[in-house]
mmCIF file of C-alpha atoms in Angstrom:
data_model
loop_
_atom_site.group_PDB
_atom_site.id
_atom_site.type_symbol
_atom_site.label_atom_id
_atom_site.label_comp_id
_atom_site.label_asym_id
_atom_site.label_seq_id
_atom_site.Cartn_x
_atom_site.Cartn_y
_atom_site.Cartn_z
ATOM 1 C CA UNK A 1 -5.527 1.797 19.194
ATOM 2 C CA UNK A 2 -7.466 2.330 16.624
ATOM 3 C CA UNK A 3 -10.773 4.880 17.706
ATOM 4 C CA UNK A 4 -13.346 3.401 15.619
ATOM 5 C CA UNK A 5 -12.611 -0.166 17.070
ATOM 6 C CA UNK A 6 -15.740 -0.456 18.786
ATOM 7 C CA UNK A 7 -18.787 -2.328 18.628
ATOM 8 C CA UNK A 8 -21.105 0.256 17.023
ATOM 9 C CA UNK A 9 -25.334 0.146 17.573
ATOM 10 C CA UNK A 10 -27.224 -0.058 14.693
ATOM 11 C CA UNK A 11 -29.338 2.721 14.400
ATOM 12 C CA UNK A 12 -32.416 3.240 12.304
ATOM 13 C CA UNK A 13 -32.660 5.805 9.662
ATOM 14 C CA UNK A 14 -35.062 8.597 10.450
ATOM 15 C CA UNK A 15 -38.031 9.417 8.201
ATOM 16 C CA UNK A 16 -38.215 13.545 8.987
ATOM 17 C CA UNK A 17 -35.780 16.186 8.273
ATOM 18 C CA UNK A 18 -32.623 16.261 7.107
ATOM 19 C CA UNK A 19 -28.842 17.333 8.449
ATOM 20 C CA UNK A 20 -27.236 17.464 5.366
ATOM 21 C CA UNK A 21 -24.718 20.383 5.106
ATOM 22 C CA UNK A 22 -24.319 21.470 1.850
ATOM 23 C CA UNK A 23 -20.440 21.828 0.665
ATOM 24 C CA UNK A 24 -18.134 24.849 1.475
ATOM 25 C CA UNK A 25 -16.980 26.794 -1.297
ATOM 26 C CA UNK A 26 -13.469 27.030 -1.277
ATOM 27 C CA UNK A 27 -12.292 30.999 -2.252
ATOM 28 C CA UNK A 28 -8.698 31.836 -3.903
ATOM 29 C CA UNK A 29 -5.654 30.628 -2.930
ATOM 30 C CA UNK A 30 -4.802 32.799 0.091
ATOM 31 C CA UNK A 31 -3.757 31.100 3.244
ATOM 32 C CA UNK A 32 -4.785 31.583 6.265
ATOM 33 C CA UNK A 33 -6.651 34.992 5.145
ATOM 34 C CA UNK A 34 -9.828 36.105 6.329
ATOM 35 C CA UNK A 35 -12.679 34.346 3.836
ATOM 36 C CA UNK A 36 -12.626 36.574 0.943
ATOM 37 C CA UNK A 37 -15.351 39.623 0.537
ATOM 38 C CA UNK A 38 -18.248 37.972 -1.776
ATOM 39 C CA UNK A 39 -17.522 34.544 -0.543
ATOM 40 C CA UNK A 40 -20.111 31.989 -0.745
ATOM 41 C CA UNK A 41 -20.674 31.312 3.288
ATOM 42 C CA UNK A 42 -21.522 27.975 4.985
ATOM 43 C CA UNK A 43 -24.863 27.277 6.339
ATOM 44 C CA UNK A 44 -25.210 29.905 8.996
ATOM 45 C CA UNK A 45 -25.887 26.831 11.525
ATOM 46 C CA UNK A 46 -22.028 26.460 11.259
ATOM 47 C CA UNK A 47 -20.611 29.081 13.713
ATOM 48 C CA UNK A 48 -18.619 31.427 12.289
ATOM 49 C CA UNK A 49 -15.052 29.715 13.965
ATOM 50 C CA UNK A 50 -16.099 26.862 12.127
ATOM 51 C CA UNK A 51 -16.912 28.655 8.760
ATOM 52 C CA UNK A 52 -13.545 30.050 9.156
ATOM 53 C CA UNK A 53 -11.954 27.281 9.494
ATOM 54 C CA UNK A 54 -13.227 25.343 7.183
ATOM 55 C CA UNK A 55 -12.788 28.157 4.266
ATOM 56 C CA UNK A 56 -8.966 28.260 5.646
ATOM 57 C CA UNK A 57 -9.248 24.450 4.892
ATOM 58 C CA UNK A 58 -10.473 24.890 1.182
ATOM 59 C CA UNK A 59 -8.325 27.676 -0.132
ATOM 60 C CA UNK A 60 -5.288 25.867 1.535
ATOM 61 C CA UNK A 61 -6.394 22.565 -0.312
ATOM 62 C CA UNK A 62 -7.038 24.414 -3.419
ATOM 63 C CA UNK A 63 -3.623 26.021 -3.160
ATOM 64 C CA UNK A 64 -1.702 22.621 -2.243
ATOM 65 C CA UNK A 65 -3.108 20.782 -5.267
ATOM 66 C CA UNK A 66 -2.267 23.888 -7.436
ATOM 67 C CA UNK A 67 0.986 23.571 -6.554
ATOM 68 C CA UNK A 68 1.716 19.626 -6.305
ATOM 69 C CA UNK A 69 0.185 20.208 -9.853
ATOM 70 C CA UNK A 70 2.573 23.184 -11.051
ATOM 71 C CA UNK A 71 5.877 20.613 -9.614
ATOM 72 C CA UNK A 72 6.396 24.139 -6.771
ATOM 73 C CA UNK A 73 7.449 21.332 -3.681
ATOM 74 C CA UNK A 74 7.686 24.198 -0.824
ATOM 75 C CA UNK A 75 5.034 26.067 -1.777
ATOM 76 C CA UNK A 76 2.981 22.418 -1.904
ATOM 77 C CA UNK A 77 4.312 21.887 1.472
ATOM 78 C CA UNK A 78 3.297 24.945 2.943
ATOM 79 C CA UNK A 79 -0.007 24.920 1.903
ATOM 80 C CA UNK A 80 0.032 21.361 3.053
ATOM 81 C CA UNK A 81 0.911 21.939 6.394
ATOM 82 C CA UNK A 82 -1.810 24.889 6.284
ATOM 83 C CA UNK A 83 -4.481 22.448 5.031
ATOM 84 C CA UNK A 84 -3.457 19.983 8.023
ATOM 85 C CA UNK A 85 -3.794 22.754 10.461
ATOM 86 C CA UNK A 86 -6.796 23.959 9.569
ATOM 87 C CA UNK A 87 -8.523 20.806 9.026
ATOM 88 C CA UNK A 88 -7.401 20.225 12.806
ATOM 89 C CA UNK A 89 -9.098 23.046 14.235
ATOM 90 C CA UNK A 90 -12.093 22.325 11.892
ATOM 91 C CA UNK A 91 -12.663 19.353 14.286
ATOM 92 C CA UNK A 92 -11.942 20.292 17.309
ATOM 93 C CA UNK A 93 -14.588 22.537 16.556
ATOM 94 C CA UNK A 94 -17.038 20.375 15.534
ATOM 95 C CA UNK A 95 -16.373 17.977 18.497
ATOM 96 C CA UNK A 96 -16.636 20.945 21.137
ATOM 97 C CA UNK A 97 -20.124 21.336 19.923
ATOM 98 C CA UNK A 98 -21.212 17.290 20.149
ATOM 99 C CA UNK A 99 -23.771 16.751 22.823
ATOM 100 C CA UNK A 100 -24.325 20.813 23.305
ATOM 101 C CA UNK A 101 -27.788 22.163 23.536
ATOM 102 C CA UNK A 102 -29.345 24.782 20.439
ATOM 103 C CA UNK A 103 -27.682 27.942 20.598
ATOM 104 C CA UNK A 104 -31.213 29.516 19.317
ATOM 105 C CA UNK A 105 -33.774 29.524 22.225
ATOM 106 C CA UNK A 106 -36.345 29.557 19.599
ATOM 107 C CA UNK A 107 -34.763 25.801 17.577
ATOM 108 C CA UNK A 108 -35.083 22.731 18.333
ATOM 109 C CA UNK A 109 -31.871 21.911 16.268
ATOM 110 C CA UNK A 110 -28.044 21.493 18.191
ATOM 111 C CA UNK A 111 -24.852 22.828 16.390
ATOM 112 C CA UNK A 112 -23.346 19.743 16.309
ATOM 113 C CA UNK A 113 -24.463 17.774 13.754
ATOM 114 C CA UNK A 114 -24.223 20.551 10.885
ATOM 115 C CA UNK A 115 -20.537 21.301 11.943
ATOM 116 C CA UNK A 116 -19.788 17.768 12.488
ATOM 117 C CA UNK A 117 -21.955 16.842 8.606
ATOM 118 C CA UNK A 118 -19.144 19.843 7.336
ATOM 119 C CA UNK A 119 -16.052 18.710 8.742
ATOM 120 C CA UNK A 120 -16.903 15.260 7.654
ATOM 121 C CA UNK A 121 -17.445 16.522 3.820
ATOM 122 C CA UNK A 122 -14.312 18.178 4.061
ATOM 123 C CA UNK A 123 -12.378 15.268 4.709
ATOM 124 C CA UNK A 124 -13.598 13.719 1.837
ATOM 125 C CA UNK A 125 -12.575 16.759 -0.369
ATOM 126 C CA UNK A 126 -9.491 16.605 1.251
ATOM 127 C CA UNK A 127 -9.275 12.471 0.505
ATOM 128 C CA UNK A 128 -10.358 12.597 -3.062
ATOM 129 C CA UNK A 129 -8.701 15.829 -4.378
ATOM 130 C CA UNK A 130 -5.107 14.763 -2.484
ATOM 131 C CA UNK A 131 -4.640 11.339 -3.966
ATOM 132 C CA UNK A 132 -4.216 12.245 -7.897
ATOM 133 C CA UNK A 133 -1.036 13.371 -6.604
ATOM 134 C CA UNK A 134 0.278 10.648 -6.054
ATOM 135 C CA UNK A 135 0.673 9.572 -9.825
ATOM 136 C CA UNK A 136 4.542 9.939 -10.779
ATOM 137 C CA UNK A 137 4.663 11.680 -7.497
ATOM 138 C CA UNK A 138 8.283 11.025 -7.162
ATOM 139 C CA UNK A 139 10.109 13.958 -4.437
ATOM 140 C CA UNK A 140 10.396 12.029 -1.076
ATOM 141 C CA UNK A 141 9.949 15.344 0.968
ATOM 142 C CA UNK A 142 6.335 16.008 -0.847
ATOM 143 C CA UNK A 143 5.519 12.521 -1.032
ATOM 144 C CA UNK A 144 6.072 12.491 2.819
ATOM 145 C CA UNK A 145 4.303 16.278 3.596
ATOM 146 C CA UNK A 146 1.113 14.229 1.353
ATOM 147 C CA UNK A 147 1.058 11.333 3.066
ATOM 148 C CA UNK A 148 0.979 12.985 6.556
ATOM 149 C CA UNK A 149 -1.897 14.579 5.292
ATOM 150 C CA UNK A 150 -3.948 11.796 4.445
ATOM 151 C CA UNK A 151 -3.006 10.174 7.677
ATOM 152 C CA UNK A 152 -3.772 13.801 9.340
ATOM 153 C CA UNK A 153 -7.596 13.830 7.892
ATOM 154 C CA UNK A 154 -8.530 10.293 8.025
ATOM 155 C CA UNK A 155 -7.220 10.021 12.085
ATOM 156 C CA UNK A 156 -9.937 13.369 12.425
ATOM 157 C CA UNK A 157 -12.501 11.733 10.291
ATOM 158 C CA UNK A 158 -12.119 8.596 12.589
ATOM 159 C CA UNK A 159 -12.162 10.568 16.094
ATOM 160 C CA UNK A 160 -14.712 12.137 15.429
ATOM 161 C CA UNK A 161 -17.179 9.816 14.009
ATOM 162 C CA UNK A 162 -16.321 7.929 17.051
ATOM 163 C CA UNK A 163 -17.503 10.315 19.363
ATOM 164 C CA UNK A 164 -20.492 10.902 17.387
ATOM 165 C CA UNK A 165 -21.320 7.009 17.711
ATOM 166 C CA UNK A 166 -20.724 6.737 21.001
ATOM 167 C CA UNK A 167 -23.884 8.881 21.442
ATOM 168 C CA UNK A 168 -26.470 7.277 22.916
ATOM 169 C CA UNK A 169 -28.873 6.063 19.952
ATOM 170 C CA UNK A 170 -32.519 7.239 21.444
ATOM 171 C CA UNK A 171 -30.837 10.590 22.801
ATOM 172 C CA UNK A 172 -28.448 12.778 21.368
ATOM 173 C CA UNK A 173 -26.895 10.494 18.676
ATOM 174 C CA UNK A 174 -30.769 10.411 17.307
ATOM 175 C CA UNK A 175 -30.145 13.616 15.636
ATOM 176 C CA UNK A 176 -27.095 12.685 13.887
ATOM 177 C CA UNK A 177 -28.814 9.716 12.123
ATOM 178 C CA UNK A 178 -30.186 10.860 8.932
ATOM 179 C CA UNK A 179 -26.988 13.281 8.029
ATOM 180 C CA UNK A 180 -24.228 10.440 8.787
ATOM 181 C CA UNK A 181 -26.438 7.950 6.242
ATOM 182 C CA UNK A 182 -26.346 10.733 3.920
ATOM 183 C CA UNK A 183 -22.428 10.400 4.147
ATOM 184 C CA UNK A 184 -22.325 6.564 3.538
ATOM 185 C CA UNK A 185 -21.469 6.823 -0.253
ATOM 186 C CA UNK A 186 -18.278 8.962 0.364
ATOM 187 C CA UNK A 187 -16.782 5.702 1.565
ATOM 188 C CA UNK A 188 -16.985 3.985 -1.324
ATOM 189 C CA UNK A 189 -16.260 6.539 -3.714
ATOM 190 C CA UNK A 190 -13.098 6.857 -1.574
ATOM 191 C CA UNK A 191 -12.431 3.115 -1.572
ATOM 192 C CA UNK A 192 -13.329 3.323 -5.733
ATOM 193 C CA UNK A 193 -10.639 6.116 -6.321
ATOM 194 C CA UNK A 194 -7.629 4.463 -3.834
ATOM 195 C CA UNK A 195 -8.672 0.795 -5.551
ATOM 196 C CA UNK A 196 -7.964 2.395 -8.872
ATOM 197 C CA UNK A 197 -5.167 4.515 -7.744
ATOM 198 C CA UNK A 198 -3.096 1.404 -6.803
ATOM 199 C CA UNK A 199 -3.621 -0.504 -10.276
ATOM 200 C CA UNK A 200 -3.303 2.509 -12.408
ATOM 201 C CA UNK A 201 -0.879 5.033 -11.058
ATOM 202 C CA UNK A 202 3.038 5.354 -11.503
ATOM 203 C CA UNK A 203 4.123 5.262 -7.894
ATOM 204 C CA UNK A 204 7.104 4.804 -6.004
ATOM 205 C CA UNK A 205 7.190 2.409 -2.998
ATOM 206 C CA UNK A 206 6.512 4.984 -0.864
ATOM 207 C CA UNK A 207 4.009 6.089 -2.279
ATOM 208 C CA UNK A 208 2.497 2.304 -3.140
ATOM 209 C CA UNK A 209 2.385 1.654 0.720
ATOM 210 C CA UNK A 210 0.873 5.302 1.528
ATOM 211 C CA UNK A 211 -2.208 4.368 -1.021
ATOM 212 C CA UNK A 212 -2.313 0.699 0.469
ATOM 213 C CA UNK A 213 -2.629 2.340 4.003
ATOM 214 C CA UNK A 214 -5.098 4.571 3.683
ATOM 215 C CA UNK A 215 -7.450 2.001 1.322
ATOM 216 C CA UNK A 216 -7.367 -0.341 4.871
ATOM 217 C CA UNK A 217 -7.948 2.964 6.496
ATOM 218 C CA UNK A 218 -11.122 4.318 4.688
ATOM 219 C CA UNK A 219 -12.417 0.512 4.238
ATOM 220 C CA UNK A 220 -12.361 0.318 8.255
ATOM 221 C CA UNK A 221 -13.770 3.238 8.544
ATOM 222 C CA UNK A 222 -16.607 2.145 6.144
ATOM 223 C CA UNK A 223 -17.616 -1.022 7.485
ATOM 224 C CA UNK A 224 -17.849 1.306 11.204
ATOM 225 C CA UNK A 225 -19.935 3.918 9.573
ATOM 226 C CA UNK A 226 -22.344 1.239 7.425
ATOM 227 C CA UNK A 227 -22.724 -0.771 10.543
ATOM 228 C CA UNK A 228 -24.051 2.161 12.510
ATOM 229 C CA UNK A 229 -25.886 4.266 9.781
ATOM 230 C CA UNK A 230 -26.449 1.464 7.458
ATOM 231 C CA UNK A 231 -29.138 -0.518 8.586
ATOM 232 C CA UNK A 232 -31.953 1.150 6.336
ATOM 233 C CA UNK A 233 -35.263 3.303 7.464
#
């Protein structure tokens, strides 16, 4: 089933403060290394398994669409399977700290709406930087190993924005409002890029019906998102 098939509240936009979590930066190409010495660090409210995580995330992305790029199909993927990994324990993360109280007893603010705002933005790196790939794409193995990936980050994406909606609106969910409508345009970037994808690239079948899925995917997940965080201040 899917787990954003719910009726969603609509919530209204707050006027004060912002959750927005401002992008990782992805260092080298090493997997699963410790984040490089000198490495531009996430916003210290993301706890440091998260930060770690996420970094393991980016340099395994970078690395997988260096090497889907360079025609290398095991090294692609291995750092495939890294990114998927990685990306999992990003949000299981980020869920394990929905609903919790500040970890500071001198803030106001919880840690789960910054890790949850980062995990989310990483899925949409992962969405957007993944599907050039699949242009002449033709190796069934790679095609496959990118595909599960896709699948991988949008089924995380959708779990946990689920959760985060099922919050109640007036309590806990209140302080996810302004950062999740700060997310609403990823959707239809995402939807813009897998539109033109379909029209434009050289694809197998495969690969035809892996783009087709996972525009229904991200348009689901958009109407879900816009019906909960859409609805204006």
């Amino acid at each position: 089933m899917d787990p954003l098939a719910t009726t969603a509240p609509t919530r209204p936009r707050r006027t004060g403060g912002s959750l927005t979590v401002a992008a990782v930066v992805a260092v080298g190409l090493g997997l699963d290394a410790a984040p490089a010495a000198g490495a531009v660090d996430a916003p210290p409210t993301v706890s440091s398994a998260s930060r770690t995580d996420l970094t393991r995330a980016d340099a395994a992305l970078d690395a997988a669409t260096a090497q889907l790029a360079a025609d290398h199909p095991r090294r692609a993927r291995l750092a495939l399977t890294r990114l998927r990994r990685n990306l999992s324990r990003t949000h299981a993360s980020a869920e394990s700290l929905i609903g919790k109280p500040p970890t500071d007893p001198e803030s106001d603010d919880p840690p789960g709406p910054p890790a949850v705002l980062a995990a989310l933005r990483l899925d949409h790196r992962v969405g957007t930087r993944l599907v050039p790939a699949y242009d002449g794409l033709q190796r069934p193995r790679v095609l496959r190993s990118l595909s599960e990936s896709l699948t991988t980050t949008y089924s995380h994406r959708d779990a946990t924005l689920a959760t985060v909606i099922a919050l109640p609106p007036e309590g806990a969910g209140d302080d996810y409002t302004d950062g999740m409508s700060d997310t609403l345009t990823q959707y239809s970037s995402e939807v813009s890029q897998l539109t033109t994808a379909r029209s434009t690239y050289t694809l197998t079948d495969a690969g035809s019906a892996a783009l087709a899925t996972s525009l229904a995917t991200v348009l689901a997940t958009q109407e879900v998102v816009e019906a909960a965080y859409g609805g204006g201040e």
